[in-house]
Structures are given as structure tokens and as C-alpha cells.
Backbone as JSON Lines, residues from 0, in Angstrom:
{"i":0,"aa":"M","n":[0.02,-89.22,10.49],"ca":[0.49,-89.48,9.14],"c":[1.99,-89.22,9.12]}
{"i":1,"aa":"S","n":[2.71,-90.14,8.54],"ca":[4.16,-89.95,8.47],"c":[4.51,-88.92,7.41]}
{"i":2,"aa":"A","n":[5.66,-88.29,7.57],"ca":[6.09,-87.27,6.62],"c":[6.3,-87.88,5.24]}
{"i":3,"aa":"R","n":[6.85,-89.08,5.17],"ca":[7.07,-89.71,3.86],"c":[5.76,-90.0,3.15]}
{"i":4,"aa":"F","n":[4.77,-90.49,3.9],"ca":[3.48,-90.76,3.29],"c":[2.86,-89.46,2.78]}
{"i":5,"aa":"A","n":[2.92,-88.42,3.6],"ca":[2.37,-87.12,3.2],"c":[3.07,-86.61,1.95]}
{"i":6,"aa":"E","n":[4.38,-86.75,1.87],"ca":[5.12,-86.31,0.68],"c":[4.66,-87.06,-0.56]}
{"i":7,"aa":"K","n":[4.44,-88.37,-0.43],"ca":[3.98,-89.16,-1.57],"c":[2.59,-88.74,-2.01]}
{"i":8,"aa":"V","n":[1.71,-88.5,-1.06],"ca":[0.35,-88.06,-1.4],"c":[0.39,-86.72,-2.1]}
{"i":9,"aa":"I","n":[1.13,-85.77,-1.53],"ca":[1.22,-84.43,-2.12],"c":[1.85,-84.49,-3.5]}
{"i":10,"aa":"A","n":[2.87,-85.31,-3.67],"ca":[3.56,-85.39,-4.96],"c":[2.64,-85.85,-6.08]}
{"i":11,"aa":"N","n":[1.6,-86.59,-5.75],"ca":[0.69,-87.11,-6.77],"c":[-0.58,-86.27,-6.94]}
{"i":12,"aa":"M","n":[-0.62,-85.08,-6.37],"ca":[-1.82,-84.26,-6.44],"c":[-1.82,-83.29,-7.62]}
{"i":13,"aa":"G","n":[-0.73,-83.13,-8.31],"ca":[-0.69,-82.18,-9.4],"c":[0.47,-82.45,-10.32]}
{"i":14,"aa":"P","n":[0.47,-81.78,-11.47],"ca":[1.52,-82.01,-12.46],"c":[2.91,-81.49,-12.05]}
{"i":15,"aa":"S","n":[2.95,-80.57,-11.1],"ca":[4.24,-80.04,-10.65],"c":[4.23,-79.97,-9.12]}
{"i":16,"aa":"P","n":[5.39,-79.87,-8.51],"ca":[5.42,-79.74,-7.04],"c":[4.64,-78.52,-6.55]}
{"i":17,"aa":"E","n":[4.72,-77.42,-7.27],"ca":[4.0,-76.21,-6.87],"c":[2.5,-76.43,-6.93]}
{"i":18,"aa":"D","n":[2.03,-77.08,-8.02],"ca":[0.59,-77.38,-8.14],"c":[0.15,-78.33,-7.04]}
{"i":19,"aa":"S","n":[1.0,-79.3,-6.72],"ca":[0.68,-80.25,-5.65],"c":[0.54,-79.54,-4.31]}
{"i":20,"aa":"L","n":[1.45,-78.61,-4.01],"ca":[1.37,-77.88,-2.75],"c":[0.13,-77.0,-2.69]}
{"i":21,"aa":"R","n":[-0.23,-76.38,-3.8],"ca":[-1.45,-75.57,-3.84],"c":[-2.68,-76.44,-3.61]}
{"i":22,"aa":"A","n":[-2.71,-77.62,-4.23],"ca":[-3.85,-78.53,-4.06],"c":[-3.94,-79.01,-2.61]}
{"i":23,"aa":"A","n":[-2.82,-79.33,-2.0],"ca":[-2.82,-79.76,-0.6],"c":[-3.3,-78.63,0.3]}
{"i":24,"aa":"G","n":[-2.83,-77.43,0.04],"ca":[-3.25,-76.28,0.84],"c":[-4.72,-75.98,0.71]}
{"i":25,"aa":"A","n":[-5.27,-76.18,-0.47],"ca":[-6.69,-75.9,-0.69],"c":[-7.59,-76.81,0.13]}
{"i":26,"aa":"M","n":[-7.09,-77.96,0.56],"ca":[-7.88,-78.89,1.36],"c":[-7.96,-78.46,2.83]}
{"i":27,"aa":"H","n":[-7.12,-77.55,3.26],"ca":[-7.09,-77.1,4.65],"c":[-8.01,-75.91,4.85]}
{"i":28,"aa":"P","n":[-8.68,-75.84,5.99],"ca":[-9.48,-74.65,6.3],"c":[-8.65,-73.36,6.26]}
{"i":29,"aa":"A","n":[-7.37,-73.46,6.6],"ca":[-6.5,-72.27,6.56],"c":[-6.16,-71.87,5.13]}
{"i":30,"aa":"G","n":[-6.41,-72.76,4.18],"ca":[-6.17,-72.44,2.78],"c":[-4.74,-72.61,2.32]}
{"i":31,"aa":"R","n":[-3.89,-73.2,3.15],"ca":[-2.49,-73.4,2.8],"c":[-1.91,-74.44,3.74]}
{"i":32,"aa":"I","n":[-0.73,-74.94,3.39],"ca":[-0.04,-75.84,4.3],"c":[0.89,-75.02,5.19]}
{"i":33,"aa":"A","n":[1.3,-75.61,6.28],"ca":[2.15,-74.9,7.24],"c":[3.53,-74.66,6.68]}
{"i":34,"aa":"R","n":[4.1,-73.55,7.1],"ca":[5.5,-73.27,6.8],"c":[6.34,-73.92,7.89]}
{"i":35,"aa":"P","n":[7.54,-74.37,7.57],"ca":[8.39,-75.03,8.57],"c":[8.59,-74.19,9.84]}
{"i":36,"aa":"E","n":[8.7,-72.88,9.68],"ca":[8.92,-72.04,10.86],"c":[7.7,-72.0,11.78]}
{"i":37,"aa":"E","n":[6.52,-72.28,11.25],"ca":[5.33,-72.34,12.1],"c":[5.36,-73.59,12.99]}
{"i":38,"aa":"I","n":[5.79,-74.69,12.43],"ca":[5.93,-75.92,13.21],"c":[7.05,-75.74,14.23]}
{"i":39,"aa":"A","n":[8.15,-75.15,13.81],"ca":[9.29,-74.91,14.7],"c":[8.9,-73.99,15.85]}
{"i":40,"aa":"A","n":[8.05,-73.0,15.6],"ca":[7.64,-72.08,16.66],"c":[6.88,-72.82,17.76]}
{"i":41,"aa":"L","n":[6.03,-73.76,17.39],"ca":[5.33,-74.53,18.41],"c":[6.31,-75.4,19.19]}
{"i":42,"aa":"A","n":[7.23,-76.05,18.49],"ca":[8.23,-76.87,19.17],"c":[9.06,-76.02,20.13]}
{"i":43,"aa":"A","n":[9.47,-74.85,19.69],"ca":[10.27,-73.97,20.55],"c":[9.48,-73.53,21.78]}
{"i":44,"aa":"F","n":[8.2,-73.23,21.59],"ca":[7.37,-72.85,22.73],"c":[7.27,-74.0,23.73]}
{"i":45,"aa":"L","n":[7.01,-75.21,23.23],"ca":[6.85,-76.36,24.12],"c":[8.15,-76.68,24.87]}
{"i":46,"aa":"L","n":[9.27,-76.32,24.31],"ca":[10.56,-76.53,24.97],"c":[10.95,-75.4,25.92]}
{"i":47,"aa":"S","n":[10.16,-74.34,25.9],"ca":[10.5,-73.17,26.71],"c":[9.93,-73.3,28.12]}
{"i":48,"aa":"D","n":[10.42,-72.43,29.01],"ca":[9.9,-72.37,30.38],"c":[8.44,-71.93,30.42]}
{"i":49,"aa":"E","n":[8.02,-71.19,29.42],"ca":[6.63,-70.72,29.39],"c":[5.62,-71.86,29.28]}
{"i":50,"aa":"A","n":[6.07,-73.01,28.8],"ca":[5.18,-74.16,28.63],"c":[5.38,-75.2,29.73]}
{"i":51,"aa":"R","n":[6.03,-74.83,30.8],"ca":[6.39,-75.82,31.82],"c":[5.19,-76.47,32.5]}
{"i":52,"aa":"F","n":[4.02,-75.88,32.44],"ca":[2.84,-76.46,33.08],"c":[1.98,-77.25,32.09]}
{"i":53,"aa":"I","n":[2.39,-77.33,30.85],"ca":[1.66,-78.12,29.85],"c":[2.17,-79.55,29.94]}
{"i":54,"aa":"T","n":[1.28,-80.47,30.26],"ca":[1.65,-81.88,30.36],"c":[0.56,-82.73,29.72]}
{"i":55,"aa":"G","n":[0.97,-83.75,29.01],"ca":[0.03,-84.72,28.46],"c":[-0.97,-84.16,27.49]}
{"i":56,"aa":"A","n":[-0.64,-83.1,26.8],"ca":[-1.58,-82.49,25.86],"c":[-1.23,-82.87,24.43]}
{"i":57,"aa":"A","n":[-2.25,-83.02,23.63],"ca":[-2.06,-83.24,22.19],"c":[-2.47,-81.95,21.49]}
{"i":58,"aa":"L","n":[-1.52,-81.3,20.88],"ca":[-1.78,-80.03,20.19],"c":[-1.75,-80.27,18.69]}
{"i":59,"aa":"A","n":[-2.85,-79.96,18.04],"ca":[-2.92,-80.12,16.58],"c":[-2.42,-78.84,15.93]}
{"i":60,"aa":"I","n":[-1.45,-78.98,15.07],"ca":[-0.95,-77.86,14.27],"c":[-1.15,-78.26,12.83]}
{"i":61,"aa":"D","n":[-2.41,-78.13,12.4],"ca":[-2.8,-78.7,11.11],"c":[-3.7,-77.78,10.29]}
{"i":62,"aa":"G","n":[-3.65,-76.5,10.59],"ca":[-4.42,-75.55,9.8],"c":[-5.93,-75.7,9.94]}
{"i":63,"aa":"G","n":[-6.37,-76.32,11.02],"ca":[-7.81,-76.5,11.24],"c":[-8.37,-77.78,10.67]}
{"i":64,"aa":"M","n":[-7.52,-78.63,10.13],"ca":[-7.97,-79.87,9.47],"c":[-8.77,-80.76,10.42]}
{"i":65,"aa":"T","n":[-8.3,-80.93,11.66],"ca":[-9.01,-81.8,12.6],"c":[-10.26,-81.15,13.18]}
{"i":66,"aa":"A","n":[-10.37,-79.84,13.09],"ca":[-11.55,-79.15,13.6],"c":[-12.73,-79.23,12.64]}
{"i":67,"aa":"G","n":[-12.43,-79.46,11.37],"ca":[-13.48,-79.43,10.37],"c":[-14.03,-80.7,10.06]}
């Protein structure tokens, strides 16, 4: 899902941006949407030497959405 599409969907979920974010978070098994620093932490790990043996993997960082 593209970021712009997700923003449009979230924007139409509630009367205010805060209500929309709460509604989007309630749909996730984690009960919230990701914080930017959580996404950045995965990107930083994948760019680090510690991840040098990870190849061709698809890692879902979606609060459990694809697991449910």
C-alpha cells in the first residue's frame, strides 16, 4: 500500500486526524499504528553490519496485521 493511499484512507476514518489515527490503530493486533522511529529502527538495522547475512527476505513491520 502506498503512503499516499494509506493517508487518504486514514484521513477518512474519523472526524479529526487524531480520531482517524485511533481508528486505524484499533484495526491492528498491536492496537496502534507504528511510530516513525520504529520503522527507522528496522531500516537502520538492515543497513548495519549485523544484518549482513540477511538476503532476499521480506520483513513485515505492520503491527501483526499480516499475521492475523
